[in-house]
Amino acid sequence: PDWNLLSHETFQAGVRSVMVVPLISRGKVFGDLLMRSRRPDAYDERDLLLAEKIGMQISGAIANAQMFNELSKTEKVLREQLHFSQQLLDAVPIPIFYKNEAGVYLGCNAAFQNFIGSSKERIVGKSVREIFPPDLADIYEQADRNLFRRSGPQVYETSFQHADGTRHDIIFHKAAYVGIDGRTAGLVGAIMDITELKHADRERQRLTERLQRSEKMEALGQLAGGVAHDLNNVLGILSGYSELLLEQI
């Protein structure tokens, strides 16, 4: 406070005793607890100790209120960041998911939910054994363990239980991620559905084999035609030679 102004105003008001206790939070003075009395020498050591205790309680309450306000702002920022991150994931048409190190799903995007035919609420908090058939769960679990044991991305082809109940051919793209302590905290993965590509490849192979068989048949036909032509020539010569012999006889 302005002590010159305070002294003048308090004296004018008839105040003869003043006690001031600083309010301190995080090592900084942010205010004062001011007590005044019209009696001279109204405060003693006990009053000062009591005022200091009250000042500490006021400082603590204000510090807690400030901390709560800061935490509320931080929480709001985090919620906005999470909301944006989820919207960003949902905008990606490729199924994406992420798990913790125990293999429990922590989140996914809309494409992943549509791909397996389940909502996010039914996916988060569960493992592959609670979602997929045992034979597929065995493959996924073993692949996750291999990923955590080795560094770098993981890519492999396998089958997947689609929302329509059929098995699709897919390629998993996975990578481990680390927490703020630098340790492996989980994995993030993406799925590429190659069912139609493999179907098209099988169809291409079938047509190729059919074409090859057709070319072989055409070649055989040409060969047979050539043999028949040569045979006709030989038969023609033999026929003419036979007629010649008959005339001589």
PDB file of C-alpha atoms in Angstrom:
ATOM      1  CA  PRO A   1       0.000   0.000   0.000  1.00  0.00           C
ATOM      2  CA  ASP A   2       0.922   3.646  -0.288  1.00  0.00           C
ATOM      3  CA  TRP A   3       2.088   4.256   3.272  1.00  0.00           C
ATOM      4  CA  ASN A   4       2.191   8.036   2.962  1.00  0.00           C
ATOM      5  CA  LEU A   5      -1.406   8.172   1.738  1.00  0.00           C
ATOM      6  CA  LEU A   6      -2.427   5.480   4.210  1.00  0.00           C
ATOM      7  CA  SER A   7      -0.858   7.295   7.144  1.00  0.00           C
ATOM      8  CA  HIS A   8      -2.526  10.578   6.234  1.00  0.00           C
ATOM      9  CA  GLU A   9      -5.967   9.041   5.599  1.00  0.00           C
ATOM     10  CA  THR A  10      -5.903   6.775   8.632  1.00  0.00           C
ATOM     11  CA  PHE A  11      -4.752   9.522  10.919  1.00  0.00           C
ATOM     12  CA  GLN A  12      -7.477  11.806   9.544  1.00  0.00           C
ATOM     13  CA  ALA A  13     -10.004   9.020  10.230  1.00  0.00           C
ATOM     14  CA  GLY A  14      -8.822   8.695  13.785  1.00  0.00           C
ATOM     15  CA  VAL A  15      -6.927   5.425  13.308  1.00  0.00           C
ATOM     16  CA  ARG A  16      -4.055   5.069  15.791  1.00  0.00           C
ATOM     17  CA  SER A  17      -2.958   1.448  15.241  1.00  0.00           C
ATOM     18  CA  VAL A  18      -2.304  -0.395  11.985  1.00  0.00           C
ATOM     19  CA  MET A  19      -1.227  -3.979  11.338  1.00  0.00           C
ATOM     20  CA  VAL A  20      -0.428  -5.248   7.831  1.00  0.00           C
ATOM     21  CA  VAL A  21       0.247  -8.867   6.846  1.00  0.00           C
ATOM     22  CA  PRO A  22       1.380  -9.636   3.255  1.00  0.00           C
ATOM     23  CA  LEU A  23      -0.582 -12.208   1.294  1.00  0.00           C
ATOM     24  CA  ILE A  24       1.906 -14.489  -0.476  1.00  0.00           C
ATOM     25  CA  SER A  25       1.307 -17.125  -3.143  1.00  0.00           C
ATOM     26  CA  ARG A  26       4.039 -19.041  -4.966  1.00  0.00           C
ATOM     27  CA  GLY A  27       6.676 -16.865  -3.403  1.00  0.00           C
ATOM     28  CA  LYS A  28       5.122 -13.602  -4.594  1.00  0.00           C
ATOM     29  CA  VAL A  29       3.160 -10.965  -2.688  1.00  0.00           C
ATOM     30  CA  PHE A  30      -0.198 -10.425  -4.353  1.00  0.00           C
ATOM     31  CA  GLY A  31      -1.982  -8.418  -1.656  1.00  0.00           C
ATOM     32  CA  ASP A  32      -2.163  -7.304   2.004  1.00  0.00           C
ATOM     33  CA  LEU A  33      -4.299  -8.069   5.003  1.00  0.00           C
ATOM     34  CA  LEU A  34      -4.820  -4.675   6.652  1.00  0.00           C
ATOM     35  CA  MET A  35      -6.221  -4.172  10.174  1.00  0.00           C
ATOM     36  CA  ARG A  36      -6.804  -0.789  11.818  1.00  0.00           C
ATOM     37  CA  SER A  37      -7.867   0.375  15.266  1.00  0.00           C
ATOM     38  CA  ARG A  38      -8.663   3.721  16.872  1.00  0.00           C
ATOM     39  CA  ARG A  39      -6.841   2.622  20.018  1.00  0.00           C
ATOM     40  CA  PRO A  40      -3.142   3.300  20.304  1.00  0.00           C
ATOM     41  CA  ASP A  41      -0.967   0.170  20.535  1.00  0.00           C
ATOM     42  CA  ALA A  42      -4.007  -1.986  19.892  1.00  0.00           C
ATOM     43  CA  TYR A  43      -2.043  -4.960  18.512  1.00  0.00           C
ATOM     44  CA  ASP A  44       0.547  -7.146  20.171  1.00  0.00           C
ATOM     45  CA  GLU A  45       2.641 -10.160  19.196  1.00  0.00           C
ATOM     46  CA  ARG A  46      -0.262 -12.562  19.638  1.00  0.00           C
ATOM     47  CA  ASP A  47      -2.436 -10.477  17.308  1.00  0.00           C
ATOM     48  CA  LEU A  48       0.358 -10.503  14.737  1.00  0.00           C
ATOM     49  CA  LEU A  49       0.680 -14.308  14.901  1.00  0.00           C
ATOM     50  CA  LEU A  50      -3.076 -14.670  14.541  1.00  0.00           C
ATOM     51  CA  ALA A  51      -3.110 -12.256  11.596  1.00  0.00           C
ATOM     52  CA  GLU A  52      -0.303 -14.211   9.938  1.00  0.00           C
ATOM     53  CA  LYS A  53      -2.272 -17.449  10.275  1.00  0.00           C
ATOM     54  CA  ILE A  54      -5.352 -15.794   8.818  1.00  0.00           C
ATOM     55  CA  GLY A  55      -3.215 -14.346   6.017  1.00  0.00           C
ATOM     56  CA  MET A  56      -1.818 -17.807   5.252  1.00  0.00           C
ATOM     57  CA  GLN A  57      -5.325 -19.258   5.082  1.00  0.00           C
ATOM     58  CA  ILE A  58      -6.493 -16.473   2.791  1.00  0.00           C
ATOM     59  CA  SER A  59      -3.393 -16.897   0.620  1.00  0.00           C
ATOM     60  CA  GLY A  60      -3.984 -20.649   0.408  1.00  0.00           C
ATOM     61  CA  ALA A  61      -7.624 -20.232  -0.527  1.00  0.00           C
ATOM     62  CA  ILE A  62      -6.785 -17.684  -3.229  1.00  0.00           C
ATOM     63  CA  ALA A  63      -3.914 -19.864  -4.515  1.00  0.00           C
ATOM     64  CA  ASN A  64      -6.257 -22.863  -4.724  1.00  0.00           C
ATOM     65  CA  ALA A  65      -8.826 -20.798  -6.585  1.00  0.00           C
ATOM     66  CA  GLN A  66      -6.161 -19.601  -9.028  1.00  0.00           C
ATOM     67  CA  MET A  67      -4.892 -23.153  -9.507  1.00  0.00           C
ATOM     68  CA  PHE A  68      -8.422 -24.440 -10.107  1.00  0.00           C
ATOM     69  CA  ASN A  69      -8.965 -21.711 -12.669  1.00  0.00           C
ATOM     70  CA  GLU A  70      -5.715 -22.608 -14.438  1.00  0.00           C
ATOM     71  CA  LEU A  71      -6.561 -26.312 -14.364  1.00  0.00           C
ATOM     72  CA  SER A  72      -9.993 -25.565 -15.792  1.00  0.00           C
ATOM     73  CA  LYS A  73      -8.394 -23.638 -18.650  1.00  0.00           C
ATOM     74  CA  THR A  74      -5.872 -26.443 -19.232  1.00  0.00           C
ATOM     75  CA  GLU A  75      -8.639 -29.046 -19.184  1.00  0.00           C
ATOM     76  CA  LYS A  76     -10.622 -27.050 -21.712  1.00  0.00           C
ATOM     77  CA  VAL A  77      -7.601 -26.796 -24.005  1.00  0.00           C
ATOM     78  CA  LEU A  78      -6.991 -30.558 -23.703  1.00  0.00           C
ATOM     79  CA  ARG A  79     -10.639 -31.329 -24.469  1.00  0.00           C
ATOM     80  CA  GLU A  80     -10.502 -29.123 -27.542  1.00  0.00           C
ATOM     81  CA  GLN A  81      -7.287 -30.817 -28.691  1.00  0.00           C
ATOM     82  CA  LEU A  82      -8.781 -34.281 -28.180  1.00  0.00           C
ATOM     83  CA  HIS A  83     -11.949 -33.262 -30.007  1.00  0.00           C
ATOM     84  CA  PHE A  84      -9.932 -31.928 -32.948  1.00  0.00           C
ATOM     85  CA  SER A  85      -7.713 -35.030 -33.009  1.00  0.00           C
ATOM     86  CA  GLN A  86     -10.779 -37.277 -33.125  1.00  0.00           C
ATOM     87  CA  GLN A  87     -12.319 -35.219 -35.924  1.00  0.00           C
ATOM     88  CA  LEU A  88      -9.031 -35.443 -37.814  1.00  0.00           C
ATOM     89  CA  LEU A  89      -8.961 -39.239 -37.427  1.00  0.00           C
ATOM     90  CA  ASP A  90     -12.606 -39.566 -38.449  1.00  0.00           C
ATOM     91  CA  ALA A  91     -11.884 -37.630 -41.653  1.00  0.00           C
ATOM     92  CA  VAL A  92      -9.397 -40.318 -42.730  1.00  0.00           C
ATOM     93  CA  PRO A  93     -11.160 -43.016 -44.818  1.00  0.00           C
ATOM     94  CA  ILE A  94      -8.672 -45.711 -43.764  1.00  0.00           C
ATOM     95  CA  PRO A  95      -9.500 -47.707 -40.580  1.00  0.00           C
ATOM     96  CA  ILE A  96      -7.172 -46.494 -37.788  1.00  0.00           C
ATOM     97  CA  PHE A  97      -6.903 -47.666 -34.164  1.00  0.00           C
ATOM     98  CA  TYR A  98      -4.549 -47.395 -31.208  1.00  0.00           C
ATOM     99  CA  LYS A  99      -3.934 -49.576 -28.142  1.00  0.00           C
ATOM    100  CA  ASN A 100      -1.936 -49.482 -24.942  1.00  0.00           C
ATOM    101  CA  GLU A 101       0.965 -51.829 -24.220  1.00  0.00           C
ATOM    102  CA  ALA A 102      -1.436 -54.406 -22.749  1.00  0.00           C
ATOM    103  CA  GLY A 103      -3.242 -54.639 -26.083  1.00  0.00           C
ATOM    104  CA  VAL A 104      -6.371 -52.824 -24.910  1.00  0.00           C
ATOM    105  CA  TYR A 105      -8.004 -50.495 -27.432  1.00  0.00           C
ATOM    106  CA  LEU A 106      -7.783 -46.842 -26.415  1.00  0.00           C
ATOM    107  CA  GLY A 107      -9.463 -45.343 -29.462  1.00  0.00           C
ATOM    108  CA  CYS A 108     -10.222 -45.586 -33.173  1.00  0.00           C
ATOM    109  CA  ASN A 109     -11.710 -43.597 -36.014  1.00  0.00           C
ATOM    110  CA  ALA A 110     -15.102 -43.836 -37.707  1.00  0.00           C
ATOM    111  CA  ALA A 111     -13.723 -45.908 -40.589  1.00  0.00           C
ATOM    112  CA  PHE A 112     -12.530 -48.590 -38.141  1.00  0.00           C
ATOM    113  CA  GLN A 113     -15.936 -48.682 -36.438  1.00  0.00           C
ATOM    114  CA  ASN A 114     -17.669 -49.111 -39.789  1.00  0.00           C
ATOM    115  CA  PHE A 115     -15.174 -51.740 -40.908  1.00  0.00           C
ATOM    116  CA  ILE A 116     -15.787 -54.066 -37.963  1.00  0.00           C
ATOM    117  CA  GLY A 117     -19.433 -53.072 -37.474  1.00  0.00           C
ATOM    118  CA  SER A 118     -19.172 -51.871 -33.876  1.00  0.00           C
ATOM    119  CA  SER A 119     -19.310 -48.569 -32.018  1.00  0.00           C
ATOM    120  CA  LYS A 120     -16.365 -46.879 -30.333  1.00  0.00           C
ATOM    121  CA  GLU A 121     -17.986 -47.417 -26.946  1.00  0.00           C
ATOM    122  CA  ARG A 122     -17.952 -51.193 -27.533  1.00  0.00           C
ATOM    123  CA  ILE A 123     -14.353 -51.190 -28.753  1.00  0.00           C
ATOM    124  CA  VAL A 124     -12.489 -48.987 -26.272  1.00  0.00           C
ATOM    125  CA  GLY A 125     -11.371 -50.866 -23.179  1.00  0.00           C
ATOM    126  CA  LYS A 126     -11.421 -54.283 -24.854  1.00  0.00           C
ATOM    127  CA  SER A 127      -8.746 -56.569 -26.281  1.00  0.00           C
ATOM    128  CA  VAL A 128      -8.751 -58.412 -29.609  1.00  0.00           C
ATOM    129  CA  ARG A 129      -9.929 -61.575 -27.833  1.00  0.00           C
ATOM    130  CA  GLU A 130     -13.111 -59.801 -26.781  1.00  0.00           C
ATOM    131  CA  ILE A 131     -13.861 -58.604 -30.316  1.00  0.00           C
ATOM    132  CA  PHE A 132     -12.523 -61.070 -32.896  1.00  0.00           C
ATOM    133  CA  PRO A 133     -12.684 -64.861 -33.399  1.00  0.00           C
ATOM    134  CA  PRO A 134      -9.973 -66.858 -31.531  1.00  0.00           C
ATOM    135  CA  ASP A 135      -7.991 -67.800 -34.658  1.00  0.00           C
ATOM    136  CA  LEU A 136      -7.669 -64.159 -35.714  1.00  0.00           C
ATOM    137  CA  ALA A 137      -7.046 -62.956 -32.149  1.00  0.00           C
ATOM    138  CA  ASP A 138      -4.075 -65.351 -31.909  1.00  0.00           C
ATOM    139  CA  ILE A 139      -2.516 -63.806 -35.023  1.00  0.00           C
ATOM    140  CA  TYR A 140      -3.083 -60.224 -33.887  1.00  0.00           C
ATOM    141  CA  GLU A 141      -1.748 -60.802 -30.352  1.00  0.00           C
ATOM    142  CA  GLN A 142       1.413 -62.504 -31.573  1.00  0.00           C
ATOM    143  CA  ALA A 143       2.037 -59.724 -34.082  1.00  0.00           C
ATOM    144  CA  ASP A 144       1.613 -57.090 -31.350  1.00  0.00           C
ATOM    145  CA  ARG A 145       4.106 -58.885 -29.103  1.00  0.00           C
ATOM    146  CA  ASN A 146       6.602 -59.033 -31.952  1.00  0.00           C
ATOM    147  CA  LEU A 147       6.124 -55.321 -32.589  1.00  0.00           C
ATOM    148  CA  PHE A 148       6.812 -54.398 -28.951  1.00  0.00           C
ATOM    149  CA  ARG A 149       9.938 -56.576 -28.923  1.00  0.00           C
ATOM    150  CA  ARG A 150      11.350 -54.986 -32.061  1.00  0.00           C
ATOM    151  CA  SER A 151      11.679 -51.371 -33.095  1.00  0.00           C
ATOM    152  CA  GLY A 152      10.386 -49.980 -36.366  1.00  0.00           C
ATOM    153  CA  PRO A 153       7.129 -50.311 -38.303  1.00  0.00           C
ATOM    154  CA  GLN A 154       5.341 -53.617 -38.831  1.00  0.00           C
ATOM    155  CA  VAL A 155       3.563 -54.616 -42.046  1.00  0.00           C
ATOM    156  CA  TYR A 156       1.913 -57.982 -42.639  1.00  0.00           C
ATOM    157  CA  GLU A 157      -0.956 -59.548 -44.549  1.00  0.00           C
ATOM    158  CA  THR A 158      -3.715 -61.496 -42.807  1.00  0.00           C
ATOM    159  CA  SER A 159      -7.485 -61.944 -42.616  1.00  0.00           C
ATOM    160  CA  PHE A 160     -10.046 -59.770 -40.855  1.00  0.00           C
ATOM    161  CA  GLN A 161     -13.623 -60.259 -39.692  1.00  0.00           C
ATOM    162  CA  HIS A 162     -15.608 -57.648 -41.633  1.00  0.00           C
ATOM    163  CA  ALA A 163     -18.845 -56.043 -40.477  1.00  0.00           C
ATOM    164  CA  ASP A 164     -20.830 -58.216 -42.914  1.00  0.00           C
ATOM    165  CA  GLY A 165     -19.443 -61.368 -41.271  1.00  0.00           C
ATOM    166  CA  THR A 166     -17.131 -62.321 -44.137  1.00  0.00           C
ATOM    167  CA  ARG A 167     -13.357 -62.670 -43.966  1.00  0.00           C
ATOM    168  CA  HIS A 168     -11.478 -59.949 -45.811  1.00  0.00           C
ATOM    169  CA  ASP A 169      -7.875 -59.980 -46.950  1.00  0.00           C
ATOM    170  CA  ILE A 170      -6.071 -57.030 -45.352  1.00  0.00           C
ATOM    171  CA  ILE A 171      -2.637 -55.554 -44.734  1.00  0.00           C
ATOM    172  CA  PHE A 172      -1.851 -54.232 -41.244  1.00  0.00           C
ATOM    173  CA  HIS A 173       0.467 -51.222 -40.913  1.00  0.00           C
ATOM    174  CA  LYS A 174       1.488 -50.795 -37.260  1.00  0.00           C
ATOM    175  CA  ALA A 175       4.039 -48.844 -35.232  1.00  0.00           C
ATOM    176  CA  ALA A 176       4.758 -48.508 -31.520  1.00  0.00           C
ATOM    177  CA  TYR A 177       4.538 -45.104 -29.839  1.00  0.00           C
ATOM    178  CA  VAL A 178       6.269 -43.853 -26.682  1.00  0.00           C
ATOM    179  CA  GLY A 179       4.944 -41.929 -23.689  1.00  0.00           C
ATOM    180  CA  ILE A 180       6.336 -38.725 -22.189  1.00  0.00           C
ATOM    181  CA  ASP A 181       8.776 -40.853 -20.163  1.00  0.00           C
ATOM    182  CA  GLY A 182      10.309 -42.215 -23.374  1.00  0.00           C
ATOM    183  CA  ARG A 183       9.032 -45.753 -22.822  1.00  0.00           C
ATOM    184  CA  THR A 184       6.837 -47.749 -25.176  1.00  0.00           C
ATOM    185  CA  ALA A 185       3.239 -46.936 -24.292  1.00  0.00           C
ATOM    186  CA  GLY A 186       1.294 -48.714 -27.018  1.00  0.00           C
ATOM    187  CA  LEU A 187       0.792 -48.997 -30.746  1.00  0.00           C
ATOM    188  CA  VAL A 188      -1.104 -47.301 -33.537  1.00  0.00           C
ATOM    189  CA  GLY A 189      -2.310 -49.222 -36.570  1.00  0.00           C
ATOM    190  CA  ALA A 190      -4.010 -48.788 -39.935  1.00  0.00           C
ATOM    191  CA  ILE A 191      -5.789 -51.323 -42.138  1.00  0.00           C
ATOM    192  CA  MET A 192      -5.721 -51.618 -45.924  1.00  0.00           C
ATOM    193  CA  ASP A 193      -8.460 -53.829 -47.362  1.00  0.00           C
ATOM    194  CA  ILE A 194      -6.999 -55.719 -50.340  1.00  0.00           C
ATOM    195  CA  THR A 195      -9.892 -58.138 -50.840  1.00  0.00           C
ATOM    196  CA  GLU A 196     -10.960 -56.625 -54.158  1.00  0.00           C
ATOM    197  CA  LEU A 197      -7.353 -56.322 -55.314  1.00  0.00           C
ATOM    198  CA  LYS A 198      -6.718 -59.992 -54.620  1.00  0.00           C
ATOM    199  CA  HIS A 199      -9.986 -60.924 -56.301  1.00  0.00           C
ATOM    200  CA  ALA A 200      -8.964 -58.887 -59.348  1.00  0.00           C
ATOM    201  CA  ASP A 201      -5.519 -60.521 -59.301  1.00  0.00           C
ATOM    202  CA  ARG A 202      -7.057 -64.007 -59.177  1.00  0.00           C
ATOM    203  CA  GLU A 203      -9.381 -63.060 -62.042  1.00  0.00           C
ATOM    204  CA  ARG A 204      -6.400 -61.774 -64.020  1.00  0.00           C
ATOM    205  CA  GLN A 205      -4.540 -65.038 -63.431  1.00  0.00           C
ATOM    206  CA  ARG A 206      -7.621 -67.015 -64.489  1.00  0.00           C
ATOM    207  CA  LEU A 207      -7.956 -65.021 -67.716  1.00  0.00           C
ATOM    208  CA  THR A 208      -4.225 -65.346 -68.362  1.00  0.00           C
ATOM    209  CA  GLU A 209      -4.398 -69.142 -67.968  1.00  0.00           C
ATOM    210  CA  ARG A 210      -7.489 -69.235 -70.183  1.00  0.00           C
ATOM    211  CA  LEU A 211      -5.724 -67.157 -72.823  1.00  0.00           C
ATOM    212  CA  GLN A 212      -2.691 -69.415 -72.657  1.00  0.00           C
ATOM    213  CA  ARG A 213      -4.896 -72.493 -73.125  1.00  0.00           C
ATOM    214  CA  SER A 214      -6.654 -70.791 -76.035  1.00  0.00           C
ATOM    215  CA  GLU A 215      -3.318 -69.951 -77.659  1.00  0.00           C
ATOM    216  CA  LYS A 216      -2.200 -73.546 -77.218  1.00  0.00           C
ATOM    217  CA  MET A 217      -5.407 -74.831 -78.829  1.00  0.00           C
ATOM    218  CA  GLU A 218      -4.968 -72.375 -81.697  1.00  0.00           C
ATOM    219  CA  ALA A 219      -1.389 -73.524 -82.163  1.00  0.00           C
ATOM    220  CA  LEU A 220      -2.517 -77.151 -82.160  1.00  0.00           C
ATOM    221  CA  GLY A 221      -5.215 -76.288 -84.684  1.00  0.00           C
ATOM    222  CA  GLN A 222      -2.689 -74.621 -86.954  1.00  0.00           C
ATOM    223  CA  LEU A 223      -0.373 -77.611 -86.606  1.00  0.00           C
ATOM    224  CA  ALA A 224      -3.189 -80.031 -87.394  1.00  0.00           C
ATOM    225  CA  GLY A 225      -4.182 -77.947 -90.404  1.00  0.00           C
ATOM    226  CA  GLY A 226      -0.622 -77.975 -91.671  1.00  0.00           C
ATOM    227  CA  VAL A 227      -0.334 -81.722 -91.209  1.00  0.00           C
ATOM    228  CA  ALA A 228      -3.642 -82.243 -92.998  1.00  0.00           C
ATOM    229  CA  HIS A 229      -2.473 -80.048 -95.879  1.00  0.00           C
ATOM    230  CA  ASP A 230       0.784 -81.957 -96.200  1.00  0.00           C
ATOM    231  CA  LEU A 231      -1.074 -85.249 -95.968  1.00  0.00           C
ATOM    232  CA  ASN A 232      -3.441 -84.165 -98.751  1.00  0.00           C
ATOM    233  CA  ASN A 233      -0.473 -83.327-100.927  1.00  0.00           C
ATOM    234  CA  VAL A 234       1.058 -86.740-100.301  1.00  0.00           C
ATOM    235  CA  LEU A 235      -2.266 -88.478-100.951  1.00  0.00           C
ATOM    236  CA  GLY A 236      -2.656 -86.501-104.168  1.00  0.00           C
ATOM    237  CA  ILE A 237       0.732 -87.624-105.391  1.00  0.00           C
ATOM    238  CA  LEU A 238       0.024 -91.239-104.453  1.00  0.00           C
ATOM    239  CA  SER A 239      -3.344 -91.068-106.198  1.00  0.00           C
ATOM    240  CA  GLY A 240      -1.790 -89.710-109.381  1.00  0.00           C
ATOM    241  CA  TYR A 241       0.957 -92.301-109.274  1.00  0.00           C
ATOM    242  CA  SER A 242      -1.607 -95.066-108.824  1.00  0.00           C
ATOM    243  CA  GLU A 243      -3.586 -93.879-111.874  1.00  0.00           C
ATOM    244  CA  LEU A 244      -0.371 -93.814-113.900  1.00  0.00           C
ATOM    245  CA  LEU A 245       0.416 -97.396-112.943  1.00  0.00           C
ATOM    246  CA  LEU A 246      -3.074 -98.520-113.888  1.00  0.00           C
ATOM    247  CA  GLU A 247      -2.753 -96.950-117.345  1.00  0.00           C
ATOM    248  CA  GLN A 248       0.532 -98.752-117.946  1.00  0.00           C
ATOM    249  CA  ILE A 249      -1.033-102.068-116.997  1.00  0.00           C
TER     250      ILE A 249
END
